[in-house]
Coordinates of C-alpha atoms in Angstrom, one line a residue:
Chain A
M1 CA 0.0 0.0 0.0
S2 CA 1.4 3.4 -0.9
V3 CA 0.9 6.7 0.7
A4 CA -1.8 8.8 -0.9
V5 CA -1.4 12.0 1.1
K6 CA 1.5 13.0 3.2
F7 CA 1.7 16.0 5.5
D8 CA 5.3 17.0 6.2
N9 CA 5.5 19.5 9.1
V10 CA 2.6 21.5 7.5
S11 CA 1.5 24.8 9.1
R12 CA -1.2 27.2 8.0
R13 CA -1.3 30.6 9.7
F14 CA -3.9 33.2 9.2
D15 CA -3.3 36.8 10.3
T16 CA -3.3 36.2 14.0
E17 CA -4.1 32.5 14.5
V18 CA -2.5 29.3 13.7
A19 CA -5.1 27.0 12.1
V20 CA -2.7 24.1 11.4
D21 CA 0.4 23.8 13.5
G22 CA 3.2 21.6 12.2
I23 CA 1.2 18.5 11.3
D24 CA 2.9 15.3 10.2
L25 CA 0.5 12.7 8.8
E26 CA 0.4 9.9 6.3
I27 CA -2.9 8.8 4.7
Q28 CA -2.6 5.4 3.0
E29 CA -4.1 4.7 -0.4
G30 CA -7.5 3.0 -0.3
E31 CA -8.2 3.7 3.3
F32 CA -11.2 5.4 5.0
F33 CA -9.5 8.1 7.0
A34 CA -11.3 10.3 9.4
M35 CA -10.1 13.6 10.8
L36 CA -12.0 14.1 14.1
G37 CA -11.9 17.2 16.2
P38 CA -14.0 19.9 17.7
S39 CA -15.0 22.8 15.5
G40 CA -12.2 25.3 15.0
S41 CA -9.6 22.6 15.5
G42 CA -8.2 23.0 12.0
K43 CA -9.5 19.8 10.4
T44 CA -11.3 21.6 7.6
T45 CA -8.2 23.6 6.9
C46 CA -6.3 20.3 6.6
L47 CA -8.9 19.2 3.9
R48 CA -8.5 22.5 2.0
L49 CA -4.8 22.1 2.0
I50 CA -5.1 18.6 0.5
S51 CA -7.5 19.8 -2.2
G52 CA -5.4 22.8 -3.0
I53 CA -8.1 25.4 -2.3
D54 CA -5.7 26.6 0.5
R55 CA -2.0 26.5 0.6
P56 CA 0.3 25.8 3.6
T57 CA 2.4 28.7 5.0
S58 CA 5.2 26.3 5.7
G59 CA 5.9 22.6 5.2
H60 CA 5.0 20.3 2.3
I61 CA 2.0 18.3 1.2
E62 CA 2.8 15.3 -1.0
I63 CA 0.1 13.7 -3.0
F64 CA 1.1 10.3 -4.3
G65 CA 4.7 11.2 -3.7
V66 CA 4.5 14.5 -5.5
R67 CA 5.0 17.8 -3.7
S68 CA 1.8 19.7 -4.4
E69 CA 2.0 23.2 -3.0
N70 CA 2.3 24.7 -6.4
I71 CA -0.3 22.5 -8.2
P72 CA -3.6 24.3 -8.4
P73 CA -6.8 22.5 -7.2
N74 CA -8.1 21.9 -10.8
R75 CA -5.0 19.8 -11.6
R76 CA -5.1 17.5 -8.5
P77 CA -6.5 14.0 -8.7
I78 CA -8.7 15.0 -5.7
N79 CA -12.3 16.0 -5.4
T80 CA -14.3 17.3 -2.5
V81 CA -17.8 16.9 -1.2
F82 CA -18.3 20.3 0.4
Q83 CA -20.0 20.9 3.7
D84 CA -22.7 23.0 2.2
Y85 CA -22.7 20.8 -0.9
A86 CA -21.9 23.9 -3.0
L87 CA -24.2 22.7 -5.8
F88 CA -24.4 25.2 -8.7
P89 CA -27.9 26.7 -8.3
H90 CA -28.2 27.7 -12.0
L91 CA -27.5 24.2 -13.3
K92 CA -29.8 21.2 -13.5
V93 CA -28.8 18.2 -11.3
L94 CA -27.5 16.4 -14.4
D95 CA -25.3 19.3 -15.4
N96 CA -24.1 19.7 -11.8
V97 CA -22.9 16.1 -11.9
A98 CA -21.5 16.4 -15.4
Y99 CA -19.6 19.6 -14.5
G100 CA -16.3 18.0 -14.0
L101 CA -16.4 16.4 -17.4
L102 CA -17.7 19.6 -19.1
V103 CA -14.6 21.6 -17.9
R104 CA -12.4 18.8 -19.3
G105 CA -14.0 19.1 -22.7
V106 CA -15.9 15.9 -22.7
G107 CA -18.8 16.0 -25.3
K108 CA -22.4 16.3 -24.2
P109 CA -23.7 12.8 -24.9
E110 CA -20.8 11.1 -23.2
R111 CA -20.8 13.4 -20.1
H112 CA -24.6 13.1 -19.7
R113 CA -24.3 9.3 -20.0
E114 CA -21.7 9.2 -17.3
A115 CA -23.7 11.6 -15.1
E116 CA -26.8 9.4 -15.4
Y117 CA -24.7 6.4 -14.4
L118 CA -23.4 8.2 -11.3
L119 CA -26.9 9.5 -10.4
E120 CA -28.0 5.9 -10.5
M121 CA -25.1 4.9 -8.3
V122 CA -26.3 7.4 -5.6
K123 CA -29.9 6.2 -6.1
L124 CA -31.1 9.4 -7.8
Q125 CA -32.0 8.1 -11.2
G126 CA -34.6 10.3 -12.8
F127 CA -33.7 13.4 -10.8
G128 CA -31.3 14.8 -13.5
Q129 CA -33.7 17.4 -14.9
R130 CA -34.5 19.0 -11.5
M131 CA -32.8 22.1 -10.1
P132 CA -30.8 21.7 -6.9
A133 CA -33.3 23.9 -5.0
Q134 CA -36.0 21.3 -5.7
L135 CA -34.1 18.6 -3.8
S136 CA -34.1 17.7 -0.1
G137 CA -30.9 17.9 2.0
G138 CA -30.2 14.2 1.6
Q139 CA -30.7 14.3 -2.1
R140 CA -28.4 17.3 -2.5
Q141 CA -25.8 15.5 -0.5
R142 CA -26.0 12.6 -2.9
V143 CA -25.7 14.9 -5.9
A144 CA -22.6 16.5 -4.4
L145 CA -21.2 13.0 -3.9
A146 CA -21.9 12.0 -7.5
R147 CA -20.5 15.2 -8.8
A148 CA -17.3 14.7 -6.8
L149 CA -16.9 11.2 -8.1
I150 CA -17.4 11.8 -11.8
N151 CA -13.7 12.7 -12.4
K152 CA -12.7 9.4 -10.8
P153 CA -10.6 11.0 -8.2
R154 CA -7.9 9.0 -6.4
V155 CA -8.7 10.8 -3.2
L156 CA -12.2 11.9 -2.2
L157 CA -12.4 14.6 0.5
L158 CA -15.6 14.8 2.5
D159 CA -16.1 17.9 4.7
E160 CA -18.7 17.0 7.4
P161 CA -21.0 15.8 4.6
L162 CA -23.6 14.3 6.9
G163 CA -23.7 17.2 9.4
A164 CA -26.9 18.8 8.0
L165 CA -28.9 15.5 7.8
D166 CA -31.3 14.1 10.4
L167 CA -30.3 11.1 12.4
K168 CA -32.0 8.4 10.4
L169 CA -30.7 9.7 7.1
R170 CA -27.3 10.2 8.6
E171 CA -27.0 6.6 9.7
Q172 CA -28.2 5.4 6.3
M173 CA -25.7 7.6 4.5
Q174 CA -22.9 6.4 6.8
E175 CA -23.5 2.8 5.7
E176 CA -23.8 3.8 2.0
L177 CA -20.6 5.9 2.1
K178 CA -18.7 3.0 3.7
T179 CA -20.0 0.5 1.1
L180 CA -19.2 2.9 -1.7
Q181 CA -15.7 3.5 -0.5
Q182 CA -15.1 -0.3 -0.3
S183 CA -16.5 -0.9 -3.8
L184 CA -14.6 2.0 -5.4
G185 CA -11.4 1.3 -3.5
I186 CA -10.4 5.0 -3.5
T187 CA -9.1 6.9 -0.5
F188 CA -11.7 8.7 1.5
V189 CA -10.7 11.5 3.8
F190 CA -13.6 12.4 6.0
V191 CA -13.8 15.4 8.3
T192 CA -16.2 15.2 11.2
H193 CA -16.8 16.4 14.7
D194 CA -19.0 13.4 15.5
Q195 CA -17.0 10.8 17.2
G196 CA -19.6 8.0 16.7
E197 CA -19.5 8.6 13.0
A198 CA -15.7 8.5 12.9
L199 CA -15.5 5.4 15.0
S200 CA -18.1 3.4 13.0
M201 CA -16.9 4.3 9.5
S202 CA -13.1 4.7 9.5
D203 CA -10.2 2.5 9.1
R204 CA -8.0 5.0 10.9
I205 CA -8.7 8.2 12.7
A206 CA -6.6 11.3 13.4
I207 CA -7.7 13.3 16.4
I208 CA -7.1 16.9 15.8
N209 CA -7.1 19.7 18.4
E210 CA -5.9 23.3 18.2
G211 CA -4.2 22.6 14.9
K212 CA -2.2 19.6 16.0
V213 CA -2.6 15.9 15.6
V214 CA -3.1 14.5 19.0
Q215 CA -3.4 10.8 18.1
V216 CA -3.6 8.6 15.0
G217 CA -4.9 5.1 15.2
S218 CA -7.6 2.6 14.5
P219 CA -11.0 3.2 16.0
Q220 CA -10.3 0.5 18.6
E221 CA -6.9 2.1 19.6
I222 CA -8.5 5.5 19.8
Y223 CA -11.4 4.3 21.9
Q224 CA -9.6 1.9 24.2
S225 CA -6.3 3.6 24.6
P226 CA -6.7 7.4 24.3
R227 CA -3.3 9.0 24.5
T228 CA -4.4 12.1 26.3
R229 CA -7.1 13.5 28.5
F230 CA -8.5 15.5 25.5
V231 CA -8.9 12.3 23.4
A232 CA -10.6 10.5 26.2
H233 CA -13.0 13.3 26.8
F234 CA -13.7 13.9 23.1
V235 CA -13.9 10.4 21.7
G236 CA -16.1 8.7 24.2
S237 CA -18.1 9.0 27.3
S238 CA -14.9 7.7 29.1
N239 CA -14.4 8.4 32.7
V240 CA -11.3 10.5 33.3
L241 CA -9.7 10.0 36.7
S242 CA -7.5 12.7 38.1
P243 CA -4.1 11.6 39.4
E244 CA -5.3 12.2 42.9
L245 CA -8.4 10.0 42.5
S246 CA -6.4 7.4 40.5
S247 CA -3.9 7.1 43.3
R248 CA -6.7 6.5 45.8
C249 CA -8.1 3.7 43.6
N250 CA -5.0 2.0 42.3
G251 CA -2.0 3.7 43.9
I252 CA -0.8 5.1 40.6
E253 CA -0.7 8.9 40.5
Y254 CA -1.5 9.5 36.8
W255 CA -4.4 10.6 34.6
T256 CA -6.4 7.5 33.9
S257 CA -9.2 6.7 31.5
L258 CA -11.8 4.2 32.4
R259 CA -14.7 3.2 30.1
P260 CA -18.1 3.0 31.8
E261 CA -18.8 -0.5 30.5
V262 CA -15.9 -2.0 32.5
V263 CA -17.0 -0.5 35.9
V264 CA -18.8 -3.0 38.1
L265 CA -21.0 -1.9 41.0
G266 CA -21.1 -3.7 44.3
D267 CA -22.0 -3.4 47.9
P268 CA -20.1 -0.8 49.9
G269 CA -16.6 -1.7 50.9
Q270 CA -16.4 -4.5 48.3
G271 CA -14.5 -2.6 45.6
R272 CA -11.7 -0.2 45.0
I273 CA -13.6 2.8 46.2
D274 CA -17.1 3.7 47.5
G275 CA -19.4 6.5 46.2
K276 CA -23.0 7.7 46.3
V277 CA -25.3 7.1 43.3
K278 CA -26.1 10.5 41.9
S279 CA -28.4 9.6 39.0
I280 CA -29.5 6.8 36.8
R281 CA -30.2 7.3 33.1
Y282 CA -32.1 4.6 31.3
L283 CA -30.6 3.9 27.9
G284 CA -32.7 1.0 26.7
A285 CA -30.3 -2.0 26.8
S286 CA -28.4 -0.6 29.8
N287 CA -28.5 2.0 32.6
Y288 CA -25.9 4.7 33.0
V289 CA -25.2 5.1 36.7
S290 CA -23.4 8.2 37.8
V291 CA -21.5 7.7 41.1
E292 CA -20.3 10.7 43.0
L293 CA -16.8 10.5 44.5
G294 CA -16.2 13.8 46.3
E295 CA -15.5 16.3 43.5
Q296 CA -15.6 13.7 40.6
T297 CA -18.2 11.4 39.2
I298 CA -17.6 8.0 37.6
G299 CA -20.1 6.6 35.2
A300 CA -20.9 2.9 35.0
L301 CA -22.8 1.2 32.3
V302 CA -24.9 -1.5 33.9
N303 CA -27.1 -4.1 32.2
A304 CA -30.7 -2.9 32.4
N305 CA -31.9 -6.2 33.8
E306 CA -29.6 -5.9 36.8
I307 CA -31.3 -4.3 39.8
A308 CA -29.4 -1.1 40.2
A309 CA -28.9 0.6 43.6
P310 CA -31.3 3.4 44.1
V311 CA -30.3 7.1 43.8
G312 CA -28.7 8.3 47.0
S313 CA -27.4 4.9 48.2
T314 CA -23.8 4.0 48.6
V315 CA -22.1 1.6 46.3
S316 CA -18.6 0.3 45.6
L317 CA -16.9 0.6 42.3
N318 CA -14.6 -2.1 40.9
W319 CA -12.7 -2.8 37.7
T320 CA -9.7 -4.9 36.6
D321 CA -6.3 -3.4 36.2
D322 CA -6.1 -3.9 32.5
A323 CA -9.4 -2.0 32.0
Q324 CA -7.8 1.3 33.0
H325 CA -5.6 3.2 30.8
L326 CA -2.9 5.8 31.7
M327 CA -2.8 9.0 29.7
D328 CA -0.8 12.2 29.2
E329 CA -2.3 15.2 30.7
E330 CA -2.5 17.3 27.5
Chain B
M1 CA -60.2 31.6 34.5
N2 CA -63.5 33.0 33.3
S3 CA -64.2 35.3 30.4
T4 CA -65.0 38.4 32.4
T5 CA -61.5 38.6 33.8
L6 CA -60.2 38.5 30.2
A7 CA -62.6 41.2 28.9
V8 CA -62.0 43.9 31.5
R9 CA -58.5 44.8 30.3
H10 CA -59.7 47.9 28.4
S11 CA -57.7 50.4 30.3
S12 CA -56.4 53.0 27.8
P13 CA -58.7 54.8 25.4
G14 CA -57.0 53.6 22.2
S15 CA -57.1 49.9 23.1
W16 CA -60.3 49.2 21.3
L17 CA -58.4 50.2 18.1
T18 CA -55.6 47.7 19.0
D19 CA -58.2 45.0 19.6
L20 CA -59.9 45.8 16.3
F21 CA -56.7 45.6 14.3
W22 CA -55.7 42.5 16.2
N23 CA -58.9 40.8 15.2
K24 CA -58.9 42.0 11.6
P25 CA -55.3 42.1 10.4
G26 CA -56.5 42.8 6.9
L27 CA -58.0 46.1 8.0
F28 CA -54.7 47.1 9.6
I29 CA -52.8 46.4 6.3
F30 CA -55.4 48.3 4.4
C31 CA -55.0 51.4 6.6
L32 CA -51.2 51.2 6.2
L33 CA -51.4 51.0 2.5
L34 CA -54.2 53.4 1.8
P35 CA -52.1 56.7 1.5
P36 CA -49.4 55.3 -0.8
L37 CA -52.1 53.5 -2.8
L38 CA -54.0 56.7 -3.2
W39 CA -50.9 58.6 -4.2
L40 CA -49.8 55.9 -6.7
G41 CA -53.3 55.3 -8.0
I42 CA -54.4 58.9 -8.6
I43 CA -51.1 60.8 -9.2
Y44 CA -49.1 58.2 -11.0
I45 CA -51.5 55.7 -12.7
G46 CA -54.0 58.5 -13.3
S47 CA -51.5 60.8 -15.0
L48 CA -50.1 57.9 -17.0
F49 CA -53.6 57.1 -18.2
T50 CA -54.3 60.7 -19.1
L51 CA -51.1 60.6 -21.1
L52 CA -52.1 57.4 -22.9
L53 CA -55.5 58.9 -23.6
H54 CA -54.0 62.1 -25.1
S55 CA -51.7 60.0 -27.4
F56 CA -54.9 58.8 -29.1
F57 CA -56.0 62.3 -29.9
S58 CA -54.7 64.5 -32.6
I59 CA -54.0 68.1 -33.3
D60 CA -55.8 70.3 -35.8
E61 CA -53.2 71.6 -38.2
F62 CA -55.0 74.9 -38.8
S63 CA -56.2 75.9 -35.4
G64 CA -53.5 74.2 -33.4
L65 CA -56.2 72.9 -31.0
I66 CA -56.5 69.3 -29.8
R67 CA -59.2 67.4 -31.5
Y68 CA -60.8 65.0 -28.9
E69 CA -61.5 62.1 -31.2
F70 CA -59.8 58.8 -31.0
T71 CA -57.4 58.3 -33.9
L72 CA -54.1 56.6 -34.6
K73 CA -52.9 59.5 -36.6
T74 CA -50.5 60.8 -34.0
Y75 CA -48.9 57.4 -33.8
A76 CA -48.5 57.4 -37.5
E77 CA -46.8 60.7 -37.2
L78 CA -44.2 59.0 -34.9
L79 CA -43.1 56.9 -37.9
S80 CA -42.3 59.9 -40.1
P81 CA -38.6 59.9 -40.8
A82 CA -37.7 62.9 -38.6
N83 CA -39.6 61.5 -35.6
F84 CA -38.5 57.9 -36.1
D85 CA -34.9 59.1 -36.2
V86 CA -35.4 60.6 -32.7
I87 CA -36.7 57.2 -31.4
L88 CA -34.0 55.2 -33.0
R89 CA -31.3 57.6 -31.8
T90 CA -32.5 57.4 -28.2
I91 CA -32.8 53.6 -28.2
L92 CA -29.3 53.2 -29.7
M93 CA -27.9 55.6 -27.1
A94 CA -29.6 53.8 -24.3
C95 CA -28.2 50.5 -25.6
A96 CA -24.7 51.9 -25.9
V97 CA -24.7 53.5 -22.4
T98 CA -26.1 50.2 -20.9
L99 CA -23.5 48.1 -22.6
A100 CA -20.6 50.3 -21.7
A101 CA -21.9 50.6 -18.1
A102 CA -22.1 46.9 -17.8
L103 CA -18.5 46.5 -19.1
I104 CA -17.1 49.2 -16.8
A105 CA -19.2 48.2 -13.8
F106 CA -18.4 44.5 -13.7
P107 CA -14.7 44.7 -12.8
I108 CA -15.3 47.5 -10.2
A109 CA -18.2 45.5 -8.7
Y110 CA -16.1 42.3 -8.8
Y111 CA -13.3 43.9 -7.0
A112 CA -15.7 45.3 -4.3
A113 CA -17.5 42.0 -3.9
R114 CA -14.6 39.6 -3.9
Y115 CA -11.4 41.4 -2.8
A116 CA -12.1 44.6 -0.9
N117 CA -11.7 44.5 2.8
Q118 CA -14.1 46.3 5.2
K119 CA -12.3 49.6 4.8
M120 CA -12.0 49.5 1.1
K121 CA -15.6 48.5 0.8
A122 CA -16.7 51.6 2.7
L123 CA -14.6 53.7 0.4
F124 CA -16.2 51.9 -2.6
Y125 CA -19.7 52.7 -1.5
L126 CA -18.7 56.3 -0.8
G127 CA -17.1 56.5 -4.2
V128 CA -20.1 55.1 -6.0
M129 CA -22.7 57.0 -4.1
L130 CA -21.0 60.4 -3.7
P131 CA -21.9 61.6 -7.2
L132 CA -25.5 60.7 -6.6
W133 CA -25.6 63.1 -3.7
S134 CA -24.6 66.1 -5.7
S135 CA -26.9 68.0 -8.0
Y136 CA -27.5 66.5 -11.4
L137 CA -27.3 69.8 -13.1
V138 CA -24.1 70.8 -11.4
K139 CA -22.5 67.6 -12.6
I140 CA -23.6 68.0 -16.1
Y141 CA -22.3 71.6 -16.3
A142 CA -19.1 70.5 -14.8
W143 CA -18.8 67.9 -17.5
K144 CA -19.5 70.6 -20.1
L145 CA -16.4 72.4 -18.8
I146 CA -14.4 69.3 -18.8
L147 CA -15.3 68.4 -22.4
A148 CA -15.4 71.9 -24.0
K149 CA -12.9 73.1 -26.6
Q150 CA -11.1 75.1 -23.8
G151 CA -11.7 72.3 -21.3
I152 CA -9.6 70.0 -19.2
V153 CA -9.7 67.1 -21.7
N154 CA -8.4 69.2 -24.5
W155 CA -5.8 70.7 -22.3
V156 CA -4.5 67.3 -21.2
V157 CA -4.6 66.0 -24.8
E158 CA -2.6 69.0 -26.1
G159 CA -0.1 68.6 -23.2
T160 CA 0.5 65.0 -24.1
G161 CA 0.7 65.6 -27.8
A162 CA -2.3 63.3 -28.6
T163 CA -4.2 66.0 -30.4
F164 CA -4.3 64.0 -33.6
L165 CA -5.9 61.1 -31.8
L166 CA -8.7 63.3 -30.4
N167 CA -9.1 65.0 -33.7
S168 CA -9.4 61.7 -35.5
V169 CA -12.1 60.6 -33.0
L170 CA -14.0 63.9 -33.4
S171 CA -13.8 63.7 -37.2
L172 CA -15.7 60.4 -37.2
P173 CA -19.0 60.8 -39.0
V174 CA -22.3 61.1 -36.9
V175 CA -20.7 60.5 -33.5
G176 CA -18.0 63.2 -33.8
G177 CA -18.3 67.0 -33.8
N178 CA -16.5 70.3 -33.2
S179 CA -15.5 69.3 -29.7
L180 CA -16.5 66.5 -27.3
A181 CA -19.0 68.8 -25.6
V182 CA -21.0 69.1 -28.8
S183 CA -20.8 65.5 -30.0
Y184 CA -22.6 62.3 -29.5
I185 CA -19.5 60.9 -27.8
G186 CA -19.8 63.7 -25.2
T187 CA -23.5 62.9 -24.6
F188 CA -22.5 59.2 -24.3
I189 CA -19.7 59.9 -21.8
V190 CA -21.9 62.1 -19.6
L191 CA -24.9 59.7 -19.6
L192 CA -22.5 56.9 -18.8
Y193 CA -21.1 58.8 -15.9
V194 CA -24.4 59.8 -14.4
W195 CA -26.0 56.4 -14.6
L196 CA -23.0 54.2 -13.9
P197 CA -23.7 53.9 -10.1
F198 CA -27.1 52.3 -10.9
M199 CA -25.3 49.5 -12.7
I200 CA -22.4 49.0 -10.2
L201 CA -24.6 48.5 -7.2
P202 CA -26.9 45.7 -8.3
V203 CA -24.0 43.9 -10.0
Q204 CA -22.0 44.2 -6.8
A205 CA -24.9 42.8 -4.8
S206 CA -25.3 39.8 -7.2
L207 CA -21.6 39.0 -7.1
E208 CA -21.5 39.3 -3.4
R209 CA -24.3 36.8 -3.1
I210 CA -22.3 34.0 -4.9
P211 CA -21.0 31.8 -2.2
E212 CA -17.2 31.4 -2.1
S213 CA -17.7 27.6 -2.0
L214 CA -19.2 27.5 -5.5
L215 CA -16.0 28.9 -6.9
E216 CA -14.0 26.5 -4.8
A217 CA -16.1 23.6 -6.0
S218 CA -15.7 24.7 -9.6
G219 CA -11.9 24.7 -9.3
D220 CA -12.0 21.5 -7.3
L221 CA -13.9 19.8 -10.1
G222 CA -11.1 20.8 -12.6
A223 CA -12.2 24.2 -13.9
A224 CA -9.5 26.7 -14.8
P225 CA -10.3 30.2 -13.4
K226 CA -11.6 31.4 -16.8
Q227 CA -13.9 28.5 -17.0
T228 CA -15.2 29.2 -13.5
F229 CA -15.8 32.8 -14.6
R230 CA -17.7 31.8 -17.7
L231 CA -19.7 28.9 -16.2
V232 CA -20.4 30.0 -12.7
I233 CA -19.7 33.6 -12.0
L234 CA -21.2 35.1 -15.1
P235 CA -24.5 33.2 -15.2
L236 CA -25.0 33.9 -11.5
A237 CA -24.2 37.6 -11.8
L238 CA -26.3 38.0 -14.9
P239 CA -29.5 38.9 -13.0
G240 CA -27.6 41.7 -11.3
V241 CA -26.4 43.0 -14.7
I242 CA -29.9 42.9 -16.1
A243 CA -31.3 44.6 -13.0
G244 CA -28.7 47.3 -13.5
S245 CA -29.4 47.6 -17.2
I246 CA -33.0 48.3 -16.4
F247 CA -31.9 51.4 -14.6
T248 CA -29.3 52.6 -17.1
F249 CA -31.5 51.8 -20.0
S250 CA -34.7 53.5 -18.8
L251 CA -32.9 56.5 -17.2
T252 CA -30.9 57.1 -20.4
M253 CA -34.0 56.8 -22.5
G254 CA -35.9 59.3 -20.5
D255 CA -33.1 61.9 -20.0
F256 CA -33.7 65.2 -21.7
I257 CA -31.2 67.4 -19.9
V258 CA -27.9 65.8 -20.7
P259 CA -28.5 65.8 -24.5
Q260 CA -29.8 69.4 -24.2
I261 CA -26.6 70.6 -22.6
I262 CA -24.0 68.3 -24.0
G263 CA -24.2 67.0 -27.5
S264 CA -25.2 67.9 -31.0
S265 CA -28.5 69.7 -31.5
R266 CA -30.2 66.5 -32.7
R267 CA -33.0 65.5 -30.4
F268 CA -33.6 62.6 -28.1
I269 CA -37.1 61.4 -27.1
G270 CA -37.1 63.4 -23.8
Q271 CA -36.3 66.6 -25.7
A272 CA -39.0 65.8 -28.2
V273 CA -41.6 65.4 -25.5
Y274 CA -40.4 68.6 -23.8
A275 CA -40.5 70.6 -27.0
H276 CA -43.9 69.3 -28.2
Q277 CA -45.8 69.8 -24.9
G278 CA -44.2 73.2 -24.4
T279 CA -43.6 75.7 -27.2
A280 CA -45.2 73.6 -29.9
G281 CA -48.3 72.9 -27.8
N282 CA -48.7 69.5 -29.5
I283 CA -49.7 67.5 -26.5
P284 CA -50.9 64.4 -28.4
L285 CA -47.5 64.0 -30.2
A286 CA -45.7 64.6 -26.9
A287 CA -47.8 61.9 -25.3
A288 CA -47.2 59.5 -28.2
F289 CA -43.5 60.1 -27.8
A290 CA -43.7 59.5 -24.1
V291 CA -45.5 56.2 -24.7
V292 CA -42.5 54.9 -26.7
P293 CA -40.1 54.5 -23.7
I294 CA -42.9 53.0 -21.7
V295 CA -43.6 50.3 -24.3
V296 CA -39.9 49.7 -24.8
M297 CA -39.5 49.3 -21.1
I298 CA -42.4 46.9 -20.8
I299 CA -40.9 44.7 -23.4
Y300 CA -37.5 45.0 -21.7
L301 CA -38.9 44.2 -18.3
Y302 CA -40.7 41.2 -19.6
F303 CA -37.5 39.6 -20.9
A304 CA -35.6 40.7 -17.8
K305 CA -38.1 39.1 -15.5
K306 CA -37.8 35.9 -17.5
R307 CA -34.0 35.9 -16.7
G308 CA -34.7 36.4 -13.0
A309 CA -33.4 40.0 -12.9
F310 CA -35.8 40.9 -10.0
D311 CA -34.2 38.4 -7.7
A312 CA -31.1 40.6 -7.6
L313 CA -32.8 43.8 -6.6

């Protein structure tokens, strides 16, 4: 497998702020790569640097081994699905999809045939003669996808493409995107602030915060072994134990992450530490029990069939040593 | 809660009116619109109708009095070579001014919409609007001084030794003349100057409304900048250009002061109307002349509406 996109100490500064701060990153060919981070973390800027819409202030971006800072976006083998879809409002759906071929000088019959084929692929056959304004959000999203795929890009960039869709449609599109990526075999770089989306769809995830890559890894690595407090907080509903609390529980004075599903509740005095049940949230298959330990709370995910201790009662918390994970503070 | 406690809230004297309007929103809107509707209906539509009516009367050649009988004779008179020339001249000038205004306005508007920062944009608006805030007549007389034989233009041209160039332009048939101030070129320049802001502003508004992401998407899909301009920017800015052209076209067509002060003595429609209703006392012909721009504008607006020009206003 070769490297599709490589960031070599890339920075992008705007007047006063640093959007991307010395990022090193390698995205493999054919993988579904997610960039996950809070809004304003610089992930969209990263995408714009790959597509060439924006240029780095320092460092290099290599696309399939070629330094690309001086290659304009229209000559990169990369296409983008924009966050607001950016469909041309004055063109019919078919002409929107065929646009990439039009500007390359492909004749009308051929580009319309290809556009029809792509519309079929995104399940929008028969919508070609409509205007973008006549489509729903989900349909526009599919048109944007078809339009970005018509040039057969080697890398497809997706900038929070599902952000504007409602939950059900979003889940459906997540599956479809994943299937599409596997069948096309091209590299997808997906920007999102939704950790669930990133975890469920990607082969690898880069966690980005304040213009820096905090951690890169498979969804399992990211979820189970967050490298820093930030990752643990951002990626899951992980419990984060302060060094002080951690030393009381296991004698290790270190920031520790602890996933709620590994925490076992018991009678007082039977576990590592005792606490008071603060609240119980019913989640369907399980209950989320928040246990108060002085200043902090630890959440435990308990099977809904188990009889949980009532709110206000004292319980003990227990977990195995390998269930906890030590992290850097930052 | 019972209904009596709800009903006793009539405290101030005007509250029955508030209640009335609240219960009948249509009445409220009617009261709001009544004065402007009366004004428009009686003063504007009414006078337009009177004008239209007069254009179907004719004038008695011997007595010089208006004959109040419906006839198309006055309209036939419009088609006489002398009168038809006036109409053609005016429409051609309006077309030329509109075309030139669009060509000059587009780059200015493009700069303001896409590149200017906040400070430059303020300066832009000031620069475009400032001429509109000064007297129309003062501007035109200022231009007369600029374009006259002893004016600034001639002075600059002589200083740079380009006299032969100006002379060759002025020696052109029809559009040329003794000096810029008494030629069609002069009329054209001044009309262009006074109506240009009305083109720049709608074009700028329409360009500003094109989302940046559309241009990025176009480039991302492989379009070179000039393709993006032709395929995305131009079609999306066209409604703005058409909206602006409605202003420049109609204002040029109706103007009778600029050609009076600057230009050759040959008449434009506005001047013809002015002369026929004044000294000549031929109200029917003046009315028929005045109907021409209205008809032209109706046709123009019909096509402009089809192109979505009113979305950019």
